[in-house]
mmCIF file of C-alpha atoms and ligand atoms in Angstrom:
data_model
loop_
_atom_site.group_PDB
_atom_site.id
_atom_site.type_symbol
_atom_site.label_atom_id
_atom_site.label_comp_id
_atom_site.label_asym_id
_atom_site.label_seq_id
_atom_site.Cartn_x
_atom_site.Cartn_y
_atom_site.Cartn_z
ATOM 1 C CA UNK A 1120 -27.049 31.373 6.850
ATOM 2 C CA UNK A 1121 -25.341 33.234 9.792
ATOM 3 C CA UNK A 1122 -23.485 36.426 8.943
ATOM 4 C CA UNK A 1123 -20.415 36.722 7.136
ATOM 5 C CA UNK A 1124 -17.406 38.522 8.048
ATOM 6 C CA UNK A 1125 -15.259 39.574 5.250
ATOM 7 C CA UNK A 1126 -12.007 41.002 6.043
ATOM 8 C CA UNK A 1127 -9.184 42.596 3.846
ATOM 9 C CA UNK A 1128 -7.142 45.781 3.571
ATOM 10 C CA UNK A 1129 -8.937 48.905 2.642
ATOM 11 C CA UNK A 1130 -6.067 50.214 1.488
ATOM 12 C CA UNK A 1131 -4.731 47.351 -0.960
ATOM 13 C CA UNK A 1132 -6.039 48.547 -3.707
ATOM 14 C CA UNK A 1133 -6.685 45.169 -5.592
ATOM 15 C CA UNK A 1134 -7.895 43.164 -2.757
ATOM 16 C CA UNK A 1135 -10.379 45.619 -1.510
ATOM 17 C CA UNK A 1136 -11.809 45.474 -5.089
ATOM 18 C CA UNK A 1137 -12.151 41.974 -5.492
ATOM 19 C CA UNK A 1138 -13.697 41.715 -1.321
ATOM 20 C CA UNK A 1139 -16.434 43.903 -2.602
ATOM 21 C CA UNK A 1140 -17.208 41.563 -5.720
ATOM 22 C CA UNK A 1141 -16.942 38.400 -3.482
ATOM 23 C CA UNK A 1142 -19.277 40.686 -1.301
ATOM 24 C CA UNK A 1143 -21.492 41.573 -4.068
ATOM 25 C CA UNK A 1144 -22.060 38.380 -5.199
ATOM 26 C CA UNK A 1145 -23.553 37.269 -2.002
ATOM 27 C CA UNK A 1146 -26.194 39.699 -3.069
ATOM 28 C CA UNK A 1147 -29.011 39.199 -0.314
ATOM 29 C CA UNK A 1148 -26.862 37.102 2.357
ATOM 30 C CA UNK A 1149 -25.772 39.091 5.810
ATOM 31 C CA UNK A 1150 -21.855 40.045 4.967
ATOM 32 C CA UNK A 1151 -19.935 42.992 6.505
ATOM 33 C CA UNK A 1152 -16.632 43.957 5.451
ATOM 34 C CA UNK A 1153 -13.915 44.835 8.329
ATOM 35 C CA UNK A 1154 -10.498 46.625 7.681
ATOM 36 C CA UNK A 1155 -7.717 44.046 8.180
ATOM 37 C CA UNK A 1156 -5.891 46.548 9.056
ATOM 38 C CA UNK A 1157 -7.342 47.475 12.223
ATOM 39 C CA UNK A 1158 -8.589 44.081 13.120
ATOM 40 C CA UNK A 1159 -9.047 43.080 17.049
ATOM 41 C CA UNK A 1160 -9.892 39.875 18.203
ATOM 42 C CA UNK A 1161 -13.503 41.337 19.721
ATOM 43 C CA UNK A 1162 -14.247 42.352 15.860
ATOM 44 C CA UNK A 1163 -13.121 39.075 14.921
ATOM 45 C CA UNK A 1164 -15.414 37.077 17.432
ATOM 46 C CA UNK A 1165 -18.473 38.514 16.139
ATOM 47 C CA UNK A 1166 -18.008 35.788 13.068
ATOM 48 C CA UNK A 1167 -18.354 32.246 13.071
ATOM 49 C CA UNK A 1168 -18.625 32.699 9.025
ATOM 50 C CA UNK A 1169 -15.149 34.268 7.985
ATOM 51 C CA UNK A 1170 -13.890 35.514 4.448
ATOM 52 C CA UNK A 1171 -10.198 36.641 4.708
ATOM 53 C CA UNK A 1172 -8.083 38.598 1.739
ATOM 54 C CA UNK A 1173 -4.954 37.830 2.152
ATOM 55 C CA UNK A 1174 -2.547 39.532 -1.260
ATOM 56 C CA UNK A 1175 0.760 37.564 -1.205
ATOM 57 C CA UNK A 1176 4.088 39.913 -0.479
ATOM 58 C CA UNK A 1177 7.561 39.575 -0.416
ATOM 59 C CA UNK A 1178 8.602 36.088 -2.116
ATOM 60 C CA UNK A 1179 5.851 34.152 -0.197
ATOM 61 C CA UNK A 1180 4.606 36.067 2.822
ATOM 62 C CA UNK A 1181 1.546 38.076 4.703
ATOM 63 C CA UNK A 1182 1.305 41.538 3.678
ATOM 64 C CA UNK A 1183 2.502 43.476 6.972
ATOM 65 C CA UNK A 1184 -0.839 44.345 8.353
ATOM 66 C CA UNK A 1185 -1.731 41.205 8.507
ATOM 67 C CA UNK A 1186 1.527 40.409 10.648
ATOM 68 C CA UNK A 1187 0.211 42.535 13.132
ATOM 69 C CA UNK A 1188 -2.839 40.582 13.752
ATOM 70 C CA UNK A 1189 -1.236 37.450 13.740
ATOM 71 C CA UNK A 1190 0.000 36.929 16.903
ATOM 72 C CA UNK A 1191 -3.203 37.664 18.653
ATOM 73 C CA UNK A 1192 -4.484 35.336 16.141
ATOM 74 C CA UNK A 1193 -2.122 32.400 17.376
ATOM 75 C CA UNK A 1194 -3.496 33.129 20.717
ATOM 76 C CA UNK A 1195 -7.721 32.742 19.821
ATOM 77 C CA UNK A 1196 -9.215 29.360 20.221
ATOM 78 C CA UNK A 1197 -11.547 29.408 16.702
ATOM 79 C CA UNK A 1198 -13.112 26.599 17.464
ATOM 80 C CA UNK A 1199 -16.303 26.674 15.260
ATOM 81 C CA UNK A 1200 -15.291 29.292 12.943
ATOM 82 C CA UNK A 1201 -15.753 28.373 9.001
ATOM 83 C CA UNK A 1202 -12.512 30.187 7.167
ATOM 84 C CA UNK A 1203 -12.396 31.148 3.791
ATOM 85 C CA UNK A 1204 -9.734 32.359 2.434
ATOM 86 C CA UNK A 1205 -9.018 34.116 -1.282
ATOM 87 C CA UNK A 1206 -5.623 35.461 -2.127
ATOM 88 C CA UNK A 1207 -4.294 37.426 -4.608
ATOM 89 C CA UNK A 1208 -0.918 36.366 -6.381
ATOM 90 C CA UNK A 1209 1.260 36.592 -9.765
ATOM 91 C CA UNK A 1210 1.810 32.775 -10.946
ATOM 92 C CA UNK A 1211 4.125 33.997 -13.582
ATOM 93 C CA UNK A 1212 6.207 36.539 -11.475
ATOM 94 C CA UNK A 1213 6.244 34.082 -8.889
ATOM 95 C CA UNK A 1214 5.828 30.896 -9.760
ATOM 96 C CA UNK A 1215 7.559 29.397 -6.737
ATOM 97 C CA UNK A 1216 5.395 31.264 -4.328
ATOM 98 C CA UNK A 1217 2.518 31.291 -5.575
ATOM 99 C CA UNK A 1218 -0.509 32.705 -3.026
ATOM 100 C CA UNK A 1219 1.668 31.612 -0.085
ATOM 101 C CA UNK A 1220 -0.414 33.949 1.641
ATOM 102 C CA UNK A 1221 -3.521 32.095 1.460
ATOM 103 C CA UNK A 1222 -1.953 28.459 2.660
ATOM 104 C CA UNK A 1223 0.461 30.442 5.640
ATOM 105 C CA UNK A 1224 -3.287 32.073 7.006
ATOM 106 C CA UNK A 1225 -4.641 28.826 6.606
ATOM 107 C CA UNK A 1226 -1.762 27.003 8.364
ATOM 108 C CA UNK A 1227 -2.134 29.600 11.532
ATOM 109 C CA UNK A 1228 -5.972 29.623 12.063
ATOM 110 C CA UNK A 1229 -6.213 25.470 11.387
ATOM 111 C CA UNK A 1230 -3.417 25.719 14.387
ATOM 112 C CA UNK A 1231 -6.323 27.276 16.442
ATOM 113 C CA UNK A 1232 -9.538 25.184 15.927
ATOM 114 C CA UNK A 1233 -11.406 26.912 12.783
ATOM 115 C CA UNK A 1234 -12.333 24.996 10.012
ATOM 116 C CA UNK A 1235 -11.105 26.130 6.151
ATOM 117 C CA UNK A 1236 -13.711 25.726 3.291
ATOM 118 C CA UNK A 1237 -13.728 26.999 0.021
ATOM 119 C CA UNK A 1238 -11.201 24.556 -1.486
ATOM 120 C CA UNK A 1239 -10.468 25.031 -4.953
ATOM 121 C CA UNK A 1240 -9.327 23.059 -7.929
ATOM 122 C CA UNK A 1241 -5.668 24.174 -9.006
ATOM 123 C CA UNK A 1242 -5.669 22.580 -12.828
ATOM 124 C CA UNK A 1243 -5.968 26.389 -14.369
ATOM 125 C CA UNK A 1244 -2.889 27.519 -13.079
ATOM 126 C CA UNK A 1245 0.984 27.119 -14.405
ATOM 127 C CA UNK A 1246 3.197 27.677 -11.097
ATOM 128 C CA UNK A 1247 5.777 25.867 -9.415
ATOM 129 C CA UNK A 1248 5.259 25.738 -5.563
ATOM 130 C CA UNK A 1249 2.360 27.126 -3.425
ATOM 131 C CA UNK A 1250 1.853 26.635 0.051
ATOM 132 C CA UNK A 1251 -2.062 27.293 -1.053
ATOM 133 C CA UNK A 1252 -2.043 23.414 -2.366
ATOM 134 C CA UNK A 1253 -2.947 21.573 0.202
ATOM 135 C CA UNK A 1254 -2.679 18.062 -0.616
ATOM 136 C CA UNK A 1255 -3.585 18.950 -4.944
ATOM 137 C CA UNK A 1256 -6.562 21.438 -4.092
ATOM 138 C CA UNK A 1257 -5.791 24.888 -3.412
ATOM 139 C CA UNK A 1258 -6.849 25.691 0.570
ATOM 140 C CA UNK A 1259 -8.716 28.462 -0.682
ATOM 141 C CA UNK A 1260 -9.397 31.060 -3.744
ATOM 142 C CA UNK A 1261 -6.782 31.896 -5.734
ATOM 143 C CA UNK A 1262 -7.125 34.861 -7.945
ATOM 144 C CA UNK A 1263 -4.219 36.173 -10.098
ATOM 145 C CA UNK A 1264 -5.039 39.689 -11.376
ATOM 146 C CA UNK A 1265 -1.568 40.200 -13.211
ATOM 147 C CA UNK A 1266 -1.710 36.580 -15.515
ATOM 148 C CA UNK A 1267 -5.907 35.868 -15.573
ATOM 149 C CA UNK A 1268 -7.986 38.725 -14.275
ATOM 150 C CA UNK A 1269 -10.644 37.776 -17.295
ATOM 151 C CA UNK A 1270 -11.038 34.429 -15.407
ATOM 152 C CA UNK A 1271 -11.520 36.661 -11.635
ATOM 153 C CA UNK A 1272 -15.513 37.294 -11.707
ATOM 154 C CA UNK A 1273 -16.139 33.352 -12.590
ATOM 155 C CA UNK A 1274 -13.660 32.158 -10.032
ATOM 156 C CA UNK A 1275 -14.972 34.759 -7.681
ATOM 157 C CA UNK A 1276 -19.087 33.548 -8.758
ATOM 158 C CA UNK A 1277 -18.164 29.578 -8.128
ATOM 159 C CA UNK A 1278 -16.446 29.959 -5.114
ATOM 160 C CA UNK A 1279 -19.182 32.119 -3.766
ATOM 161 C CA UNK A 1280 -21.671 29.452 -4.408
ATOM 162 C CA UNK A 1281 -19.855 26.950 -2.857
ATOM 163 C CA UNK A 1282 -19.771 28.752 0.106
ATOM 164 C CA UNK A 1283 -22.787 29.079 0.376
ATOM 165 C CA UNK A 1284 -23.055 25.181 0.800
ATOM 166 C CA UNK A 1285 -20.145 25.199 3.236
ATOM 167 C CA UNK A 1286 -20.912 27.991 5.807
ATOM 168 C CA UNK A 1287 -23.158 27.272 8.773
HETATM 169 C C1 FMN B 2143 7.270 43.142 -4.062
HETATM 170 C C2 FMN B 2143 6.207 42.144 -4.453
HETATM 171 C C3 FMN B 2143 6.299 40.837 -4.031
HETATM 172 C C4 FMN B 2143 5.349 39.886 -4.402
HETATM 173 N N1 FMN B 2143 5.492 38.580 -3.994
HETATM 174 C C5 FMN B 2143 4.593 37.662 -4.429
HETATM 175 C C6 FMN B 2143 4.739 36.279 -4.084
HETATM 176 O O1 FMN B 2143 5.665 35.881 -3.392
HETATM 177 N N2 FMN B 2143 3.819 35.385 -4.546
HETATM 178 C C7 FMN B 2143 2.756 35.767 -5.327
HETATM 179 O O2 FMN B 2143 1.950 34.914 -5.728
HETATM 180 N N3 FMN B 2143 2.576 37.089 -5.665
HETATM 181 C C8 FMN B 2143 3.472 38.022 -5.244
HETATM 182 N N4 FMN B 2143 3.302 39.337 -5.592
HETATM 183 C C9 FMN B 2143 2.150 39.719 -6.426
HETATM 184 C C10 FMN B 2143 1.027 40.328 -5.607
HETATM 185 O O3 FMN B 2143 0.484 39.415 -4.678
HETATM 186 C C11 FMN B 2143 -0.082 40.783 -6.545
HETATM 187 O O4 FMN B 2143 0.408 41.822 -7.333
HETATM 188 C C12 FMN B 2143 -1.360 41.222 -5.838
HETATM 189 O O5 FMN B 2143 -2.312 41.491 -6.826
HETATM 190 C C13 FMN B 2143 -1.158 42.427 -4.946
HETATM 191 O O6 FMN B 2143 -2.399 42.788 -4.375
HETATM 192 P P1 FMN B 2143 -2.555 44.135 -3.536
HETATM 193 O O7 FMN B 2143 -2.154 45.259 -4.470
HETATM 194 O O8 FMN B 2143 -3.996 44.227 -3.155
HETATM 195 O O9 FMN B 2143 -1.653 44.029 -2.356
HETATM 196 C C14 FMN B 2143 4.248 40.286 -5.204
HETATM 197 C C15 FMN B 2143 4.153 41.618 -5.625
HETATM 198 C C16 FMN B 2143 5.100 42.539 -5.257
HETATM 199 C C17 FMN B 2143 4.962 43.957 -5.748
#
């Protein structure tokens, strides 16, 4: 498998954590971890395997840092690029916005030519609206540390595994 970018926040406390279990769990595979925070495109580039953390904010959008990448993101062509994306969200505190986060990142880079994998069945959840179901499938991973953080390290295991079939 090619190398894996993994970007989140090194300063969100809760998605950092759960990037470096997604990491660990890749155990031998190439993965690096970049700060989301100070993104560029050139650090971007170096990826054509691409793990994003993206924690939902404010009733249903991108944490700010990730605002500030965005528009050079709307600008890329990531045309060959595999995306997957996890999010963090509170189903109960939230339940109409529900990782927003994760279906809004996967709206902008599908805009732009990459490829998302690491769909994900939604059944476990109680929530009203998500912009992460795509169609019945969640467009990503969708962990919920507040309402099921003794289901995170399974979720996190299965999805890594299945990436490991979808990546190039
Ligand atoms: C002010 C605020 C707004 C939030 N809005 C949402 C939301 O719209 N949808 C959602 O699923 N979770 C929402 N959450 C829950 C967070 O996504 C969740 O707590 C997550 O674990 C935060 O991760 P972080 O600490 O790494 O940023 C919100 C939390 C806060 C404090």
């Amino acid at each position: 498998m090619k190398k894996i970018g993994i970007f989140y926040s090194f300063n969100s406390n809760k998605t950092a954590k759960l990037g470096e279990k997604i990491t660990e769990a890749f155990e031998k595979e190439n993965i690096e971890a970049v700060d989301a925070e100070t993104v560029t495109e050139e650090s971007f580039n170096l990826y054509e395997n691409i793990i994003v953390g993206v924690p939902t904010w404010f009733d249903g959008e991108l944490p700010i840092y990730w605002d500030e990448f965005v528009p050079a993101l709307e600008t890329m062509n990531l045309n060959g690029k595999r995306i997957a994306i996890y999010g963090l969200g509170d189903q109960k505190g939230y339940p109409e916005n529900f990782n927003d986060g994760v279906g809004i990142f996967a709206d902008i880079v599908t805009k732009r030519g990459a490829e998302i994998v690491g769909f994900t069945e939604i059944d476990e959840y109680k929530f009203e609206s998500s912009r992460a179901n795509v169609g019945g499938k969640f467009c990503g991973l969708c962990l919920d540390q507040e309402n099921q953080a003794r289901l995170t390290q399974k979720r996190i295991q299965n999805w890594v595994t299945q990436l490991k079939g979808e990546f190039l």
